[in-house]
Tab-separated table of C-alpha atoms in Angstrom:
chain	number	residue	atom	x	y	z
A	18	MET	CA	-168.150	101.786	110.481
A	19	SER	CA	-171.581	100.655	109.338
A	20	LYS	CA	-171.834	97.980	106.677
A	21	ARG	CA	-175.293	99.237	105.661
A	22	ALA	CA	-176.240	101.598	102.860
A	23	LEU	CA	-179.447	103.403	102.082
A	24	ILE	CA	-179.973	104.026	98.377
A	25	LEU	CA	-182.613	106.591	97.449
A	26	ILE	CA	-183.639	106.050	93.838
A	27	ASP	CA	-185.207	108.696	91.604
A	28	ILE	CA	-187.039	110.762	94.211
A	29	GLN	CA	-187.154	113.590	91.707
A	30	ASN	CA	-189.496	116.488	91.045
A	31	ASP	CA	-191.079	115.096	87.869
A	32	TYR	CA	-192.626	112.238	89.875
A	33	PHE	CA	-194.656	114.613	92.065
A	34	ALA	CA	-198.142	116.015	91.370
A	35	ASP	CA	-196.858	119.112	89.560
A	36	GLY	CA	-194.221	117.201	87.576
A	37	LYS	CA	-194.247	115.685	84.094
A	38	TRP	CA	-194.752	112.050	85.212
A	39	PRO	CA	-196.654	112.033	88.540
A	40	LEU	CA	-196.843	108.798	90.491
A	41	ALA	CA	-199.635	107.567	92.739
A	42	GLY	CA	-198.709	108.127	96.373
A	43	MET	CA	-195.392	109.842	95.679
A	44	HIS	CA	-195.794	112.424	98.446
A	45	THR	CA	-196.387	109.690	101.024
A	46	ALA	CA	-193.528	107.586	99.662
A	47	ALA	CA	-191.159	110.562	99.807
A	48	ALA	CA	-192.223	111.402	103.366
A	49	ASN	CA	-191.491	107.816	104.394
A	50	ALA	CA	-188.195	107.881	102.496
A	51	ALA	CA	-187.264	111.051	104.406
A	52	ARG	CA	-187.915	109.229	107.698
A	53	VAL	CA	-185.744	106.309	106.589
A	54	LEU	CA	-183.084	108.778	105.446
A	55	ALA	CA	-183.059	110.531	108.836
A	56	ALA	CA	-182.629	107.164	110.575
A	57	ALA	CA	-179.809	106.121	108.233
A	58	ARG	CA	-177.986	109.391	108.850
A	59	ALA	CA	-178.421	109.039	112.609
A	60	ALA	CA	-177.076	105.468	112.463
A	61	GLY	CA	-174.042	106.485	110.413
A	62	ASP	CA	-175.063	104.359	107.439
A	63	THR	CA	-173.738	105.142	103.980
A	64	VAL	CA	-176.287	107.170	102.017
A	65	ILE	CA	-176.307	107.232	98.222
A	66	HIS	CA	-178.751	109.241	96.143
A	67	VAL	CA	-179.476	108.028	92.615
A	68	ARG	CA	-180.870	110.426	90.026
A	69	HIS	CA	-182.110	109.497	86.580
A	70	GLU	CA	-181.659	111.788	83.602
A	71	PHE	CA	-182.469	110.760	80.082
A	72	GLU	CA	-179.786	111.717	77.610
A	73	ALA	CA	-182.173	113.358	75.114
A	74	GLU	CA	-183.294	116.939	75.626
A	75	ASP	CA	-186.826	116.033	74.461
A	76	ALA	CA	-187.281	113.283	77.064
A	77	PRO	CA	-190.857	112.914	78.372
A	78	PHE	CA	-189.559	113.538	81.909
A	79	PHE	CA	-186.173	113.820	83.691
A	80	ALA	CA	-184.791	115.918	80.839
A	81	PRO	CA	-181.111	116.780	81.371
A	82	GLY	CA	-180.632	119.811	83.599
A	83	SER	CA	-184.368	120.369	84.108
A	84	ASP	CA	-186.061	121.222	87.389
A	85	GLY	CA	-188.017	117.981	87.027
A	86	ALA	CA	-184.789	115.972	87.052
A	87	ARG	CA	-183.628	117.546	90.319
A	88	THR	CA	-183.841	115.644	93.598
A	89	HIS	CA	-187.000	116.513	95.516
A	90	ALA	CA	-186.542	118.895	98.453
A	91	SER	CA	-187.754	116.259	100.931
A	92	VAL	CA	-184.626	114.122	100.500
A	93	LEU	CA	-181.857	116.447	99.357
A	94	PRO	CA	-178.356	115.020	99.679
A	95	GLN	CA	-175.966	116.374	102.263
A	96	ALA	CA	-172.477	117.413	101.178
A	97	ASP	CA	-170.914	114.114	102.312
A	98	GLU	CA	-173.458	111.902	100.519
A	99	ALA	CA	-172.769	110.500	97.079
A	100	VAL	CA	-175.037	111.223	94.128
A	101	VAL	CA	-175.038	108.714	91.286
A	102	LEU	CA	-176.346	109.868	87.918
A	103	LYS	CA	-177.874	107.092	85.825
A	104	HIS	CA	-179.281	106.907	82.320
A	105	GLN	CA	-180.745	103.394	82.536
A	106	VAL	CA	-183.490	101.729	84.595
A	107	ASN	CA	-181.018	99.728	86.703
A	108	ALA	CA	-178.990	101.995	89.017
A	109	PHE	CA	-176.042	99.590	88.798
A	110	LEU	CA	-175.894	99.620	84.976
A	111	GLY	CA	-173.348	102.053	83.573
A	112	THR	CA	-172.629	103.660	86.959
A	113	ASP	CA	-170.103	103.279	89.741
A	114	LEU	CA	-172.766	102.363	92.331
A	115	LYS	CA	-171.392	98.869	92.999
A	116	ALA	CA	-167.831	100.211	93.239
A	117	GLN	CA	-168.956	102.782	95.810
A	118	LEU	CA	-170.753	100.130	97.865
A	119	ASP	CA	-167.782	97.789	97.739
A	120	ALA	CA	-165.290	100.547	98.623
A	121	ALA	CA	-167.387	101.312	101.715
A	122	GLY	CA	-167.509	97.629	102.719
A	123	ILE	CA	-171.291	97.503	102.380
A	124	GLU	CA	-173.031	94.194	103.024
A	125	GLN	CA	-176.642	95.348	103.480
A	126	VAL	CA	-178.541	97.599	101.066
A	127	THR	CA	-181.884	99.307	101.714
A	128	LEU	CA	-183.823	100.762	98.790
A	129	VAL	CA	-186.482	103.481	98.677
A	130	GLY	CA	-187.830	105.559	95.789
A	131	ALA	CA	-189.425	105.133	92.409
A	132	MET	CA	-190.735	103.550	90.328
A	133	SER	CA	-191.618	100.350	92.159
A	134	HIS	CA	-192.041	98.288	88.995
A	135	MET	CA	-188.974	99.659	87.206
A	136	CYS	CA	-185.978	101.183	88.952
A	137	ILE	CA	-186.691	99.773	92.425
A	138	ALA	CA	-187.326	96.267	91.062
A	139	ALA	CA	-184.216	96.389	88.842
A	140	ALA	CA	-181.963	97.685	91.632
A	141	ALA	CA	-183.303	95.161	94.147
A	142	ARG	CA	-182.675	92.265	91.801
A	143	ALA	CA	-179.193	93.498	90.901
A	144	SER	CA	-178.355	94.163	94.544
A	145	ALA	CA	-179.340	90.631	95.516
A	146	ASP	CA	-177.518	89.170	92.518
A	147	PHE	CA	-174.369	91.010	93.620
A	148	GLY	CA	-174.684	89.381	97.044
A	149	TYR	CA	-175.917	92.278	99.165
A	150	ALA	CA	-178.573	91.540	101.775
A	151	THR	CA	-181.332	93.670	100.262
A	152	THR	CA	-184.283	95.386	101.910
A	153	VAL	CA	-187.010	97.363	100.163
A	154	VAL	CA	-189.130	99.729	102.252
A	155	HIS	CA	-192.368	99.254	100.333
A	156	ASP	CA	-194.283	102.304	101.564
A	157	ALA	CA	-191.308	104.513	100.722
A	158	CYS	CA	-191.731	103.556	97.054
A	159	ALA	CA	-194.278	104.614	94.440
A	160	THR	CA	-195.431	103.828	90.917
A	161	HIS	CA	-198.339	104.543	88.570
A	162	ASP	CA	-201.008	102.677	86.628
A	163	GLN	CA	-199.790	100.401	83.869
A	164	THR	CA	-201.583	99.244	80.746
A	165	PHE	CA	-201.043	95.924	79.035
A	166	ASP	CA	-203.044	94.414	76.202
A	167	GLY	CA	-205.848	96.895	76.722
A	168	ILE	CA	-206.075	96.267	80.460
A	169	THR	CA	-205.237	99.027	82.925
A	170	VAL	CA	-203.684	97.805	86.153
A	171	ALA	CA	-204.029	100.236	89.057
A	172	ALA	CA	-200.841	101.557	90.651
A	173	ALA	CA	-201.625	99.824	93.955
A	174	GLN	CA	-201.769	96.447	92.200
A	175	VAL	CA	-198.646	97.162	90.128
A	176	HIS	CA	-196.838	98.044	93.339
A	177	ALA	CA	-198.167	95.039	95.278
A	178	ALA	CA	-197.300	92.564	92.518
A	179	ASN	CA	-193.768	93.890	92.294
A	180	MET	CA	-193.242	93.910	96.059
A	181	ALA	CA	-194.579	90.341	96.243
A	182	ALA	CA	-192.142	89.241	93.532
A	183	LEU	CA	-189.218	90.912	95.282
A	184	ALA	CA	-190.207	89.444	98.651
A	185	PHE	CA	-190.409	85.970	97.108
A	186	ALA	CA	-186.727	85.721	96.238
A	187	TYR	CA	-184.795	88.994	96.148
A	188	ALA	CA	-185.364	91.169	99.182
A	189	GLN	CA	-186.828	91.585	102.592
A	190	VAL	CA	-189.827	93.862	101.979
A	191	VAL	CA	-190.893	95.885	105.002
A	192	SER	CA	-192.910	98.967	105.920
A	193	THR	CA	-191.316	102.174	107.170
A	194	GLU	CA	-192.544	101.391	110.688
A	195	GLN	CA	-191.012	97.902	110.578
A	196	TYR	CA	-187.746	99.276	109.229
A	197	LEU	CA	-187.495	101.994	111.859
A	198	ALA	CA	-188.313	99.513	114.629
A	199	GLY	CA	-185.282	97.483	113.558
């Protein structure tokens, strides 16, 4: 049995062009995530899908039960794959994600999804802190522009800064091609 898990985080309809909170490059990220997902399934790795729903009906996106909160068609879970519902940025916080990984004997975690600077960064840090060998497939992740103190930082720079920080101490950060090549 494989000791690896692929965790797909928040690849949900609201993050796509016709959703309530579109991200730069989400279609490309989801296509790459689908390739990583196909490889994980073929290898017999554990696959866990994480979905975010806010608890308030008037949430700006990912409203409970909405089409926008549904998993995108490109990476739909199969019947034997777990789906973890979260209400926080960190997929480990307030969920049974760690318990599921531990029950499956997982030692290596691979992360794909959104948003690079929020949920991916939080999950990667938590994963490493829990002792899992953590990999982030950077081109299977997406984010959007951020503004701070009147300065707008382009999504590509937000993404790059976060991937650089993760690569410095928390995770191996690789491209889809590198990941698929082993």
